[in-house]
Amino acid sequence: MYSLLVADDHPLFRDALQTVISGGLAGSQLLEAESLADAMTLIEAHTELDLLLLDLSLPDAEGLEGLTKLRETFPWLPVAIVSAHQERQLVLDAITLGAVGYIPKSTPRERLLAALTQILEGQLYLPPDVMRRPAPRASSSPSVTTTSSTSERLARLTDKQLEVLACMTTGMSNKHIAREMLIAETTVKTHVSAILRKLNATSRVHAIVIAGEEDLSFYRANRTR
């Protein structure tokens, strides 16, 4: 059904991923690469690829360097990160650079399959456990200014909009948010449009990144007082 490529230099993880995909995504194939260079060669030979799963610790590309190069060279190919690193800011940086998802390597098998399915269906996937952690407050002057600006924008949101934004930061689709909040999907779309406008966000991902600068639970708790 799908054609995927994993770029990871750990054979055990590639084997585990093969097992998950063969057992949960019937008819799908998983190509394997041990380095960024190998991955790029395979991408050029397989233009039918649906998704690339990229490790952040490849021998020839450290951190987000590989993601940046892939997005520049193959902008048509969706790239999701699979990594042992789970820092919240790293997740947000990856999404900002164009990743369609971020999957920690510690993700249990069933949740991993659900994450892959969500991404292959065109939705963004973010690790809920990581995204629920409050973002660290920086002490430098430029960051204080940014935080203040973000705080002012978030304060413009209504209770419902804050709730929708909190759902968005976990990677939920509009349909999923509608089920979670027991409201119509058209209502969710209206809230999302208002959120983007009030946050001056250019896209859904941009709104998530903006929200990642603050602890949304702080704003929601203050509204209930």
CSV table of C-alpha atoms in Angstrom, one decimal:
chain,number,residue,atom,x,y,z
A,1,MET,CA,0.0,0.0,0.0
A,2,TYR,CA,2.8,2.4,0.9
A,3,SER,CA,6.5,2.8,0.1
A,4,LEU,CA,8.7,4.0,2.9
A,5,LEU,CA,12.4,4.5,3.5
A,6,VAL,CA,14.2,4.5,6.8
A,7,ALA,CA,17.6,6.2,7.2
A,8,ASP,CA,19.1,4.8,10.4
A,9,ASP,CA,22.5,3.3,11.1
A,10,HIS,CA,21.2,0.9,13.8
A,11,PRO,CA,20.2,-2.5,12.2
A,12,LEU,CA,18.1,-3.5,15.2
A,13,PHE,CA,15.9,-0.5,14.9
A,14,ARG,CA,15.5,-1.0,11.2
A,15,ASP,CA,14.6,-4.6,11.8
A,16,ALA,CA,12.0,-3.6,14.5
A,17,LEU,CA,10.5,-1.1,12.0
A,18,GLN,CA,10.3,-3.7,9.3
A,19,THR,CA,8.3,-5.9,11.7
A,20,VAL,CA,5.9,-3.1,12.6
A,21,ILE,CA,5.3,-2.2,9.0
A,22,SER,CA,5.0,-5.7,7.7
A,23,GLY,CA,2.5,-6.6,10.5
A,24,GLY,CA,0.5,-3.4,10.5
A,25,LEU,CA,0.6,-1.9,7.0
A,26,ALA,CA,-0.2,-4.8,4.8
A,27,GLY,CA,1.3,-4.6,1.3
A,28,SER,CA,3.7,-1.8,2.2
A,29,GLN,CA,7.5,-2.0,1.7
A,30,LEU,CA,10.3,-0.5,3.7
A,31,LEU,CA,13.6,0.4,2.1
A,32,GLU,CA,16.7,0.8,4.3
A,33,ALA,CA,19.7,3.2,4.4
A,34,GLU,CA,22.5,3.4,6.8
A,35,SER,CA,23.5,7.0,6.0
A,36,LEU,CA,22.1,10.2,4.5
A,37,ALA,CA,24.1,9.6,1.3
A,38,ASP,CA,22.6,6.1,0.9
A,39,ALA,CA,19.2,7.5,1.6
A,40,MET,CA,19.6,10.2,-1.1
A,41,THR,CA,20.7,7.6,-3.6
A,42,LEU,CA,17.6,5.5,-2.9
A,43,ILE,CA,15.3,8.5,-3.1
A,44,GLU,CA,16.6,9.3,-6.6
A,45,ALA,CA,15.9,5.7,-7.7
A,46,HIS,CA,12.5,5.4,-6.0
A,47,THR,CA,10.4,8.5,-6.8
A,48,GLU,CA,7.3,6.6,-5.7
A,49,LEU,CA,8.3,6.9,-2.0
A,50,ASP,CA,5.5,8.0,0.3
A,51,LEU,CA,7.5,8.8,3.4
A,52,LEU,CA,11.1,9.0,4.7
A,53,LEU,CA,11.8,8.1,8.3
A,54,LEU,CA,15.0,10.0,9.3
A,55,ASP,CA,17.2,9.4,12.4
A,56,LEU,CA,19.0,12.5,13.7
A,57,SER,CA,22.3,10.7,14.5
A,58,LEU,CA,23.4,9.5,11.1
A,59,PRO,CA,27.2,9.1,10.6
A,60,ASP,CA,27.2,11.8,7.8
A,61,ALA,CA,24.5,14.1,9.2
A,62,GLU,CA,24.2,15.2,12.8
A,63,GLY,CA,21.1,16.8,14.2
A,64,LEU,CA,18.7,18.6,11.9
A,65,GLU,CA,21.4,19.0,9.2
A,66,GLY,CA,20.1,15.9,7.3
A,67,LEU,CA,16.5,17.1,7.4
A,68,THR,CA,17.5,20.5,6.0
A,69,LYS,CA,19.4,19.0,3.2
A,70,LEU,CA,16.6,16.5,2.3
A,71,ARG,CA,13.9,19.3,2.3
A,72,GLU,CA,16.1,21.4,0.0
A,73,THR,CA,16.9,18.5,-2.4
A,74,PHE,CA,13.6,16.5,-2.4
A,75,PRO,CA,10.9,19.0,-1.4
A,76,TRP,CA,8.2,16.6,-2.7
A,77,LEU,CA,9.1,13.8,-0.2
A,78,PRO,CA,7.5,14.0,3.3
A,79,VAL,CA,10.1,13.4,6.1
A,80,ALA,CA,9.3,12.3,9.6
A,81,ILE,CA,11.9,12.2,12.3
A,82,VAL,CA,12.6,9.0,14.4
A,83,SER,CA,15.0,9.8,17.2
A,84,ALA,CA,16.1,8.9,20.7
A,85,HIS,CA,16.2,12.6,21.5
A,86,GLN,CA,13.0,14.0,22.9
A,87,GLU,CA,13.7,17.6,23.7
A,88,ARG,CA,10.6,19.7,23.1
A,89,GLN,CA,12.5,22.5,21.3
A,90,LEU,CA,14.1,20.0,19.0
A,91,VAL,CA,10.7,18.6,18.1
A,92,LEU,CA,9.4,22.2,17.3
A,93,ASP,CA,12.6,23.0,15.3
A,94,ALA,CA,12.1,19.9,13.2
A,95,ILE,CA,8.5,20.8,12.5
A,96,THR,CA,9.5,24.3,11.6
A,97,LEU,CA,12.0,23.0,9.1
A,98,GLY,CA,9.3,21.0,7.4
A,99,ALA,CA,9.2,17.6,9.1
A,100,VAL,CA,5.7,16.0,9.0
A,101,GLY,CA,6.1,14.2,12.3
A,102,TYR,CA,8.4,13.4,15.2
A,103,ILE,CA,8.4,9.9,16.6
A,104,PRO,CA,10.6,9.1,19.6
A,105,LYS,CA,12.3,5.7,19.4
A,106,SER,CA,10.9,4.8,22.8
A,107,THR,CA,7.4,4.8,21.3
A,108,PRO,CA,5.5,1.5,21.9
A,109,ARG,CA,4.8,-0.6,18.9
A,110,GLU,CA,1.0,0.1,18.7
A,111,ARG,CA,1.5,3.8,19.1
A,112,LEU,CA,4.3,3.8,16.5
A,113,LEU,CA,2.0,2.1,14.0
A,114,ALA,CA,-0.7,4.7,14.8
A,115,ALA,CA,1.8,7.5,14.3
A,116,LEU,CA,2.9,6.1,10.9
A,117,THR,CA,-0.7,5.7,9.8
A,118,GLN,CA,-1.6,9.3,10.9
A,119,ILE,CA,1.4,10.7,9.0
A,120,LEU,CA,0.7,8.6,5.8
A,121,GLU,CA,-2.9,9.9,5.9
A,122,GLY,CA,-1.5,13.4,5.6
A,123,GLN,CA,-1.7,14.5,9.2
A,124,LEU,CA,1.0,15.9,11.4
A,125,TYR,CA,2.2,13.7,14.3
A,126,LEU,CA,3.8,15.1,17.5
A,127,PRO,CA,4.6,13.1,20.6
A,128,PRO,CA,1.9,13.9,23.2
A,129,ASP,CA,4.2,13.2,26.2
A,130,VAL,CA,6.8,15.6,25.0
A,131,MET,CA,4.5,18.3,23.8
A,132,ARG,CA,2.7,18.4,27.2
A,133,ARG,CA,5.9,19.5,29.0
A,134,PRO,CA,6.1,23.2,29.6
A,135,ALA,CA,8.7,25.0,27.4
A,136,PRO,CA,11.7,26.3,29.4
A,137,ARG,CA,11.8,30.0,30.0
A,138,ALA,CA,14.9,31.8,28.6
A,139,SER,CA,16.6,34.6,30.4
A,140,SER,CA,18.1,36.6,27.6
A,141,SER,CA,16.6,39.9,26.6
A,142,PRO,CA,15.6,38.9,23.0
A,143,SER,CA,13.8,35.8,24.3
A,144,VAL,CA,12.0,37.8,26.9
A,145,THR,CA,10.6,40.1,24.2
A,146,THR,CA,9.5,37.1,22.2
A,147,THR,CA,7.8,35.5,25.2
A,148,SER,CA,6.0,38.7,26.0
A,149,SER,CA,4.8,39.0,22.4
A,150,THR,CA,3.6,35.3,22.5
A,151,SER,CA,1.9,35.8,25.8
A,152,GLU,CA,-0.1,38.8,24.4
A,153,ARG,CA,-1.2,36.8,21.4
A,154,LEU,CA,-2.2,33.8,23.4
A,155,ALA,CA,-4.2,36.0,25.8
A,156,ARG,CA,-6.4,37.0,22.8
A,157,LEU,CA,-7.7,33.4,22.4
A,158,THR,CA,-11.0,32.4,23.9
A,159,ASP,CA,-11.3,29.3,26.2
A,160,LYS,CA,-12.5,27.1,23.3
A,161,GLN,CA,-9.7,28.4,21.1
A,162,LEU,CA,-7.1,27.6,23.7
A,163,GLU,CA,-8.5,24.1,24.0
A,164,VAL,CA,-8.4,23.6,20.3
A,165,LEU,CA,-4.8,24.9,20.1
A,166,ALA,CA,-3.8,22.5,22.9
A,167,CYS,CA,-5.2,19.6,20.8
A,168,MET,CA,-3.4,20.9,17.7
A,169,THR,CA,-0.1,20.8,19.6
A,170,THR,CA,-0.5,17.0,20.1
A,171,GLY,CA,-0.9,16.6,16.3
A,172,MET,CA,-4.7,16.0,16.3
A,173,SER,CA,-6.5,16.5,13.0
A,174,ASN,CA,-9.7,18.6,12.9
A,175,LYS,CA,-11.8,15.4,12.9
A,176,HIS,CA,-10.0,14.1,15.9
A,177,ILE,CA,-10.4,17.4,17.8
A,178,ALA,CA,-14.1,17.5,16.9
A,179,ARG,CA,-14.5,14.0,18.5
A,180,GLU,CA,-12.4,15.0,21.5
A,181,MET,CA,-14.4,18.2,22.2
A,182,LEU,CA,-17.8,16.9,21.1
A,183,ILE,CA,-18.3,19.7,18.6
A,184,ALA,CA,-18.8,19.8,14.8
A,185,GLU,CA,-15.7,19.6,12.5
A,186,THR,CA,-16.9,22.8,10.8
A,187,THR,CA,-16.7,24.5,14.3
A,188,VAL,CA,-13.2,23.3,14.7
A,189,LYS,CA,-12.2,24.8,11.4
A,190,THR,CA,-13.7,28.1,12.4
A,191,HIS,CA,-11.7,28.0,15.7
A,192,VAL,CA,-8.5,27.1,13.8
A,193,SER,CA,-9.0,30.0,11.4
A,194,ALA,CA,-9.5,32.4,14.4
A,195,ILE,CA,-6.4,31.0,16.1
A,196,LEU,CA,-4.2,31.5,13.1
A,197,ARG,CA,-5.5,35.1,12.7
A,198,LYS,CA,-5.1,36.0,16.4
A,199,LEU,CA,-1.6,34.5,16.7
A,200,ASN,CA,-0.5,36.0,13.3
A,201,ALA,CA,0.4,32.5,12.3
A,202,THR,CA,0.9,31.6,8.6
A,203,SER,CA,0.0,28.0,9.0
A,204,ARG,CA,-1.2,25.3,11.4
A,205,VAL,CA,2.4,24.3,12.0
A,206,HIS,CA,3.4,27.9,12.7
A,207,ALA,CA,0.7,28.1,15.3
A,208,ILE,CA,2.0,25.0,17.0
A,209,VAL,CA,5.5,26.4,17.1
A,210,ILE,CA,4.2,29.7,18.6
A,211,ALA,CA,2.2,27.7,21.2
A,212,GLY,CA,5.4,25.7,22.0
A,213,GLU,CA,7.0,28.9,23.4
A,214,GLU,CA,4.5,28.9,26.3
A,215,ASP,CA,2.8,26.6,28.7
A,216,LEU,CA,-0.8,26.5,27.5
A,217,SER,CA,-2.1,25.0,30.7
A,218,PHE,CA,-1.1,28.2,32.5
A,219,TYR,CA,-3.5,30.2,30.4
A,220,ARG,CA,-6.3,27.7,30.6
A,221,ALA,CA,-6.0,27.4,34.4
A,222,ASN,CA,-6.1,31.2,34.8
A,223,ARG,CA,-9.4,31.3,32.8
A,224,THR,CA,-11.0,29.0,35.3
A,225,ARG,CA,-10.2,31.1,38.4
